[in-house]
């Protein structure tokens, strides 16, 4: 059986990545609009009505407008929104299939799904198993120090880095009000948002999300093996998520951010001091893979009743 998919915003970074993942699939046909019609509301509405799934790869304001356009066509249009506009919206199911037991089933039954952000995917994957299982209090005040490849900044940032006019490394969002904070708090089961310090480096794709903790931050005494066990229990049987893979560090002792570039996987690590008094919890993923396009294709597969991993690079 063949299904039709419309990518609204197919010319953007995420849209192009989604299209690449679907291009060779025999079970998916893309509903396309030419350049003259891709911003025409009537043409977009018609494409949404014709498609089995529409994937919104748009800025937040445009995604909000697109959801309204879809609503005007009727209640049968199914959407995956890759923007941050609806990630805690009550009408949308959060599209992180591995986040909790039963989440995949919720996605399968949903008409409206919000694709997680790249940084929040790593953050929630690390935090939720600890808050959900009582190792960390929901009132714990967390900080996350992170780095991503420059492709996460969209076309303008990509052009700056590839033309050699951008710095090798820099932190940003120093106003401490990044748009990812609400979903990190809500889906991480936290009472307060984390302190979030994102950075960008001179590499195209890849990401590290680091959470730094002291033993006193936990509600009970824990060791690195206890934290690993919580992750292994939470992600048991998840082919996309691996916990504590061996041989993670390079020959120079680095955890390389771009090691998963071009894949749709997520890796979780626990590093601890010898006496377990301090911990660094790290998630590694491709910001355009499990952090964006890979997750969108996985959610599409689930919503269509297909093998969730079809077309993914695992």
Short mmCIF file of C-alpha atoms in Angstrom, two decimals:
data_model
loop_
_atom_site.label_atom_id
_atom_site.label_comp_id
_atom_site.label_asym_id
_atom_site.label_seq_id
_atom_site.Cartn_x
_atom_site.Cartn_y
_atom_site.Cartn_z
CA UNK A 1 0.00 0.00 0.00
CA UNK A 2 1.25 3.48 -0.86
CA UNK A 3 0.74 6.61 1.22
CA UNK A 4 1.00 10.27 0.24
CA UNK A 5 2.95 12.84 2.26
CA UNK A 6 3.04 16.61 1.89
CA UNK A 7 6.05 18.47 3.30
CA UNK A 8 5.00 22.05 3.95
CA UNK A 9 8.29 23.91 4.01
CA UNK A 10 10.15 21.39 1.87
CA UNK A 11 12.82 23.95 0.89
CA UNK A 12 14.13 24.36 4.44
CA UNK A 13 16.88 22.37 6.15
CA UNK A 14 14.58 19.92 7.93
CA UNK A 15 12.23 19.66 4.96
CA UNK A 16 15.08 18.73 2.65
CA UNK A 17 16.29 16.11 5.11
CA UNK A 18 12.81 14.57 5.38
CA UNK A 19 12.46 14.52 1.60
CA UNK A 20 15.84 12.80 1.25
CA UNK A 21 14.74 10.07 3.66
CA UNK A 22 11.51 9.51 1.70
CA UNK A 23 12.90 9.83 -1.82
CA UNK A 24 13.73 6.14 -2.37
CA UNK A 25 10.73 4.67 -0.59
CA UNK A 26 8.25 2.77 -2.73
CA UNK A 27 5.50 3.02 -0.10
CA UNK A 28 5.54 6.84 0.03
CA UNK A 29 4.71 9.37 -2.66
CA UNK A 30 5.34 13.05 -2.08
CA UNK A 31 2.70 15.68 -2.80
CA UNK A 32 4.72 18.53 -4.29
CA UNK A 33 4.05 22.19 -4.97
CA UNK A 34 6.11 24.19 -7.43
CA UNK A 35 7.87 27.37 -6.32
CA UNK A 36 5.02 29.59 -7.49
CA UNK A 37 2.47 27.76 -5.32
CA UNK A 38 4.40 26.68 -2.23
CA UNK A 39 3.32 29.82 -0.31
CA UNK A 40 -0.20 29.88 -1.75
CA UNK A 41 -2.68 29.09 1.04
CA UNK A 42 -5.26 27.46 -1.21
CA UNK A 43 -2.66 25.25 -2.84
CA UNK A 44 -1.27 24.23 0.53
CA UNK A 45 -4.74 23.43 1.86
CA UNK A 46 -5.43 21.27 -1.18
CA UNK A 47 -2.13 19.45 -0.69
CA UNK A 48 -2.94 18.83 2.98
CA UNK A 49 -6.36 17.46 2.08
CA UNK A 50 -4.84 15.16 -0.53
CA UNK A 51 -2.08 13.78 1.70
CA UNK A 52 -2.30 11.02 4.29
CA UNK A 53 0.20 12.95 6.43
CA UNK A 54 1.44 16.55 6.27
CA UNK A 55 4.80 17.36 7.85
CA UNK A 56 5.24 21.03 8.76
CA UNK A 57 8.88 22.13 8.41
CA UNK A 58 8.21 25.81 9.05
CA UNK A 59 9.08 28.60 11.49
CA UNK A 60 6.80 28.74 14.51
CA UNK A 61 4.46 31.51 13.30
CA UNK A 62 4.09 29.88 9.88
CA UNK A 63 3.44 26.51 11.52
CA UNK A 64 0.68 28.03 13.66
CA UNK A 65 -0.87 29.46 10.51
CA UNK A 66 -0.55 26.09 8.75
CA UNK A 67 -2.39 24.32 11.57
CA UNK A 68 -5.24 26.80 11.13
CA UNK A 69 -5.24 26.19 7.38
CA UNK A 70 -5.45 22.46 8.03
CA UNK A 71 -8.33 22.96 10.45
CA UNK A 72 -10.27 24.80 7.76
CA UNK A 73 -10.02 21.79 5.44
CA UNK A 74 -11.73 19.50 7.94
CA UNK A 75 -10.94 17.26 10.87
CA UNK A 76 -9.30 14.42 8.92
CA UNK A 77 -6.00 16.15 8.10
CA UNK A 78 -3.14 14.56 10.06
CA UNK A 79 -0.13 16.74 10.87
CA UNK A 80 3.39 16.39 12.22
CA UNK A 81 4.68 19.79 13.28
CA UNK A 82 8.48 20.00 13.33
CA UNK A 83 8.44 23.56 14.72
CA UNK A 84 8.42 24.39 18.42
CA UNK A 85 4.96 25.98 18.26
CA UNK A 86 2.93 23.06 19.63
CA UNK A 87 5.29 20.94 21.72
CA UNK A 88 3.35 21.43 24.93
CA UNK A 89 -0.02 22.15 23.28
CA UNK A 90 -2.78 19.95 24.76
CA UNK A 91 -4.19 19.10 21.32
CA UNK A 92 -0.86 17.66 20.14
CA UNK A 93 0.77 14.37 21.10
CA UNK A 94 4.48 14.76 21.79
CA UNK A 95 6.34 12.79 19.15
CA UNK A 96 9.10 11.19 21.20
CA UNK A 97 8.11 7.54 20.87
CA UNK A 98 10.67 6.24 23.39
CA UNK A 99 9.86 8.84 26.06
CA UNK A 100 7.44 6.69 28.03
CA UNK A 101 5.57 3.41 27.89
CA UNK A 102 2.57 3.81 25.61
CA UNK A 103 3.86 6.96 23.89
CA UNK A 104 4.19 5.20 20.55
CA UNK A 105 0.56 4.08 20.77
CA UNK A 106 -0.53 7.65 21.47
CA UNK A 107 1.36 8.81 18.39
CA UNK A 108 -0.22 6.07 16.27
CA UNK A 109 -3.72 7.19 17.23
CA UNK A 110 -3.06 10.92 16.99
CA UNK A 111 -4.18 13.36 14.33
CA UNK A 112 -1.78 16.06 15.55
CA UNK A 113 1.81 15.26 16.57
CA UNK A 114 4.55 17.69 17.60
CA UNK A 115 8.08 16.69 16.67
CA UNK A 116 10.50 17.19 19.59
CA UNK A 117 13.32 19.70 19.46
CA UNK A 118 16.88 18.46 19.01
CA UNK A 119 18.27 19.60 22.37
CA UNK A 120 15.07 18.61 24.25
CA UNK A 121 15.25 15.10 22.79
CA UNK A 122 18.58 14.51 24.50
CA UNK A 123 17.61 16.36 27.67
CA UNK A 124 14.29 14.56 28.15
CA UNK A 125 15.86 11.18 27.33
CA UNK A 126 18.32 11.75 30.20
CA UNK A 127 16.02 13.37 32.76
CA UNK A 128 12.61 11.71 32.47
CA UNK A 129 13.69 8.18 33.52
CA UNK A 130 15.17 9.72 36.68
CA UNK A 131 12.22 11.95 37.61
CA UNK A 132 9.62 9.34 36.63
CA UNK A 133 11.28 6.69 38.77
CA UNK A 134 12.01 8.78 41.85
CA UNK A 135 15.77 9.12 41.57
CA UNK A 136 15.48 12.85 40.96
CA UNK A 137 12.84 15.04 42.53
CA UNK A 138 10.66 16.97 40.10
CA UNK A 139 11.78 20.01 42.06
CA UNK A 140 15.46 19.48 41.22
CA UNK A 141 16.97 22.54 39.56
CA UNK A 142 18.99 21.33 36.60
CA UNK A 143 21.45 22.86 34.20
CA UNK A 144 22.34 21.61 30.73
CA UNK A 145 25.50 22.55 28.82
CA UNK A 146 25.19 21.54 25.18
CA UNK A 147 26.79 21.84 21.76
CA UNK A 148 25.38 21.30 18.29
CA UNK A 149 26.61 21.35 14.74
CA UNK A 150 25.94 24.52 12.79
CA UNK A 151 23.22 22.95 10.63
CA UNK A 152 20.89 23.38 13.60
CA UNK A 153 20.88 27.13 12.99
CA UNK A 154 19.23 26.96 9.58
CA UNK A 155 20.27 28.37 6.23
CA UNK A 156 21.75 31.66 7.45
CA UNK A 157 24.04 30.00 9.98
CA UNK A 158 24.99 27.26 7.53
CA UNK A 159 26.03 29.90 4.99
CA UNK A 160 28.12 31.74 7.60
CA UNK A 161 30.00 28.64 8.66
CA UNK A 162 30.51 27.28 5.17
CA UNK A 163 31.78 30.66 3.96
CA UNK A 164 34.26 30.85 6.85
CA UNK A 165 32.76 33.97 8.45
CA UNK A 166 31.48 32.31 11.67
CA UNK A 167 33.50 31.61 14.84
CA UNK A 168 34.83 28.13 15.51
CA UNK A 169 32.76 27.92 18.70
CA UNK A 170 30.30 30.09 20.54
CA UNK A 171 27.54 30.01 23.14
CA UNK A 172 24.20 31.72 22.59
CA UNK A 173 20.73 32.20 24.13
CA UNK A 174 22.38 34.02 27.02
CA UNK A 175 19.11 35.75 27.85
CA UNK A 176 18.21 32.36 29.38
CA UNK A 177 14.75 32.27 27.83
CA UNK A 178 15.27 29.82 24.94
CA UNK A 179 12.13 28.53 23.23
CA UNK A 180 13.09 24.92 24.09
CA UNK A 181 12.67 25.50 27.83
CA UNK A 182 8.91 24.77 28.10
CA UNK A 183 9.11 21.32 26.51
CA UNK A 184 12.24 20.46 28.50
CA UNK A 185 10.41 21.30 31.70
CA UNK A 186 7.04 19.73 30.88
CA UNK A 187 8.22 16.48 29.29
CA UNK A 188 11.16 16.16 31.67
CA UNK A 189 8.58 16.21 34.51
CA UNK A 190 10.24 19.18 36.21
CA UNK A 191 8.68 21.88 38.34
CA UNK A 192 11.00 24.57 36.96
CA UNK A 193 12.80 24.95 33.64
CA UNK A 194 16.50 24.10 33.52
CA UNK A 195 19.30 26.56 33.02
CA UNK A 196 20.07 25.83 29.38
CA UNK A 197 23.37 26.82 27.74
CA UNK A 198 23.46 25.88 24.04
CA UNK A 199 26.56 26.27 21.88
CA UNK A 200 27.45 25.81 18.25
CA UNK A 201 30.68 24.41 16.86
CA UNK A 202 32.44 24.30 13.52
CA UNK A 203 31.00 20.98 12.38
CA UNK A 204 27.84 20.42 10.36
CA UNK A 205 25.83 17.77 12.19
CA UNK A 206 25.91 16.21 15.62
CA UNK A 207 25.08 17.12 19.20
CA UNK A 208 26.01 16.55 22.83
CA UNK A 209 23.58 17.33 25.66
CA UNK A 210 25.35 17.35 29.05
CA UNK A 211 23.69 17.48 32.49
CA UNK A 212 26.02 18.01 35.47
CA UNK A 213 24.93 16.64 38.85
CA UNK A 214 26.27 16.17 42.37
CA UNK A 215 25.32 13.22 44.56
CA UNK A 216 23.32 15.60 46.76
CA UNK A 217 21.05 16.44 43.81
CA UNK A 218 19.54 12.96 43.94
CA UNK A 219 16.76 12.01 46.35
CA UNK A 220 18.54 8.78 47.26
CA UNK A 221 22.18 7.70 47.20
CA UNK A 222 22.99 6.53 43.69
CA UNK A 223 25.93 5.15 41.76
CA UNK A 224 26.66 5.32 38.04
CA UNK A 225 25.36 1.77 37.73
CA UNK A 226 22.05 2.78 39.31
CA UNK A 227 21.57 5.55 36.75
CA UNK A 228 22.54 3.23 33.91
CA UNK A 229 20.05 0.66 35.18
CA UNK A 230 17.29 3.28 35.15
CA UNK A 231 18.09 4.09 31.53
CA UNK A 232 18.36 0.45 30.51
CA UNK A 233 14.99 -0.30 32.08
CA UNK A 234 13.34 2.72 30.44
CA UNK A 235 14.73 2.05 26.96
CA UNK A 236 14.74 -1.75 26.99
CA UNK A 237 13.90 -2.97 23.50
CA UNK A 238 14.22 0.50 21.90
CA UNK A 239 16.31 0.04 18.78
CA UNK A 240 16.78 3.78 18.34
CA UNK A 241 18.18 4.40 21.83
CA UNK A 242 21.34 2.75 23.16
CA UNK A 243 22.64 3.11 26.71
CA UNK A 244 26.30 3.29 27.66
CA UNK A 245 27.79 1.85 24.47
CA UNK A 246 31.35 0.64 24.87
CA UNK A 247 34.26 2.34 23.12
CA UNK A 248 32.54 5.72 23.12
CA UNK A 249 35.63 7.82 23.75
CA UNK A 250 38.12 8.60 21.03
CA UNK A 251 41.78 7.72 21.30
CA UNK A 252 42.40 11.14 22.83
CA UNK A 253 39.69 10.68 25.44
CA UNK A 254 37.07 12.84 23.71
CA UNK A 255 33.38 12.11 23.39
CA UNK A 256 32.99 13.25 19.78
CA UNK A 257 29.86 15.30 19.10
CA UNK A 258 29.56 14.46 15.40
CA UNK A 259 29.99 10.68 15.76
CA UNK A 260 26.29 10.03 14.96
CA UNK A 261 26.07 12.46 12.03
CA UNK A 262 23.95 10.97 9.27
CA UNK A 263 22.18 8.54 11.62
CA UNK A 264 18.83 8.55 13.39
CA UNK A 265 20.10 7.05 16.64
CA UNK A 266 20.36 8.38 20.18
CA UNK A 267 23.08 7.34 22.63
CA UNK A 268 23.08 7.91 26.40
CA UNK A 269 26.15 7.90 28.65
CA UNK A 270 26.82 8.15 32.37
CA UNK A 271 30.20 9.43 33.55
CA UNK A 272 31.01 9.51 37.26
CA UNK A 273 33.82 10.43 39.63
CA UNK A 274 35.51 7.44 41.33
CA UNK A 275 33.51 7.96 44.53
CA UNK A 276 30.21 8.68 42.72
CA UNK A 277 30.07 12.17 44.22
CA UNK A 278 29.66 13.82 40.80
CA UNK A 279 28.10 12.81 37.50
CA UNK A 280 27.89 13.95 33.91
CA UNK A 281 24.92 12.54 32.01
CA UNK A 282 25.29 12.90 28.25
CA UNK A 283 23.06 12.32 25.24
CA UNK A 284 24.55 12.16 21.74
CA UNK A 285 22.52 12.43 18.54
CA UNK A 286 22.44 14.02 15.12
CA UNK A 287 20.54 17.31 15.41
CA UNK A 288 19.09 16.69 11.93
CA UNK A 289 18.48 12.96 12.58
CA UNK A 290 16.75 11.89 15.79
CA UNK A 291 16.77 15.61 16.59
CA UNK A 292 14.62 16.58 13.57
CA UNK A 293 14.03 14.76 10.27
CA UNK A 294 14.67 11.25 11.55
CA UNK A 295 12.13 11.74 14.32
CA UNK A 296 9.60 13.16 11.85
CA UNK A 297 9.92 10.11 9.58
CA UNK A 298 9.70 7.78 12.58
CA UNK A 299 6.51 9.53 13.73
CA UNK A 300 5.10 9.37 10.20
CA UNK A 301 5.76 5.63 10.08
CA UNK A 302 4.03 5.12 13.42
CA UNK A 303 1.00 7.19 12.39
CA UNK A 304 0.66 5.19 9.16
CA UNK A 305 0.95 1.85 10.94
CA UNK A 306 4.29 1.02 9.33
CA UNK A 307 7.48 -0.35 10.85
CA UNK A 308 8.72 2.68 12.85
CA UNK A 309 12.29 2.22 11.60
CA UNK A 310 11.51 2.08 7.88
CA UNK A 311 13.74 4.50 6.00
CA UNK A 312 15.84 5.36 9.07
CA UNK A 313 19.58 4.92 9.43
CA UNK A 314 19.94 2.98 12.66
#
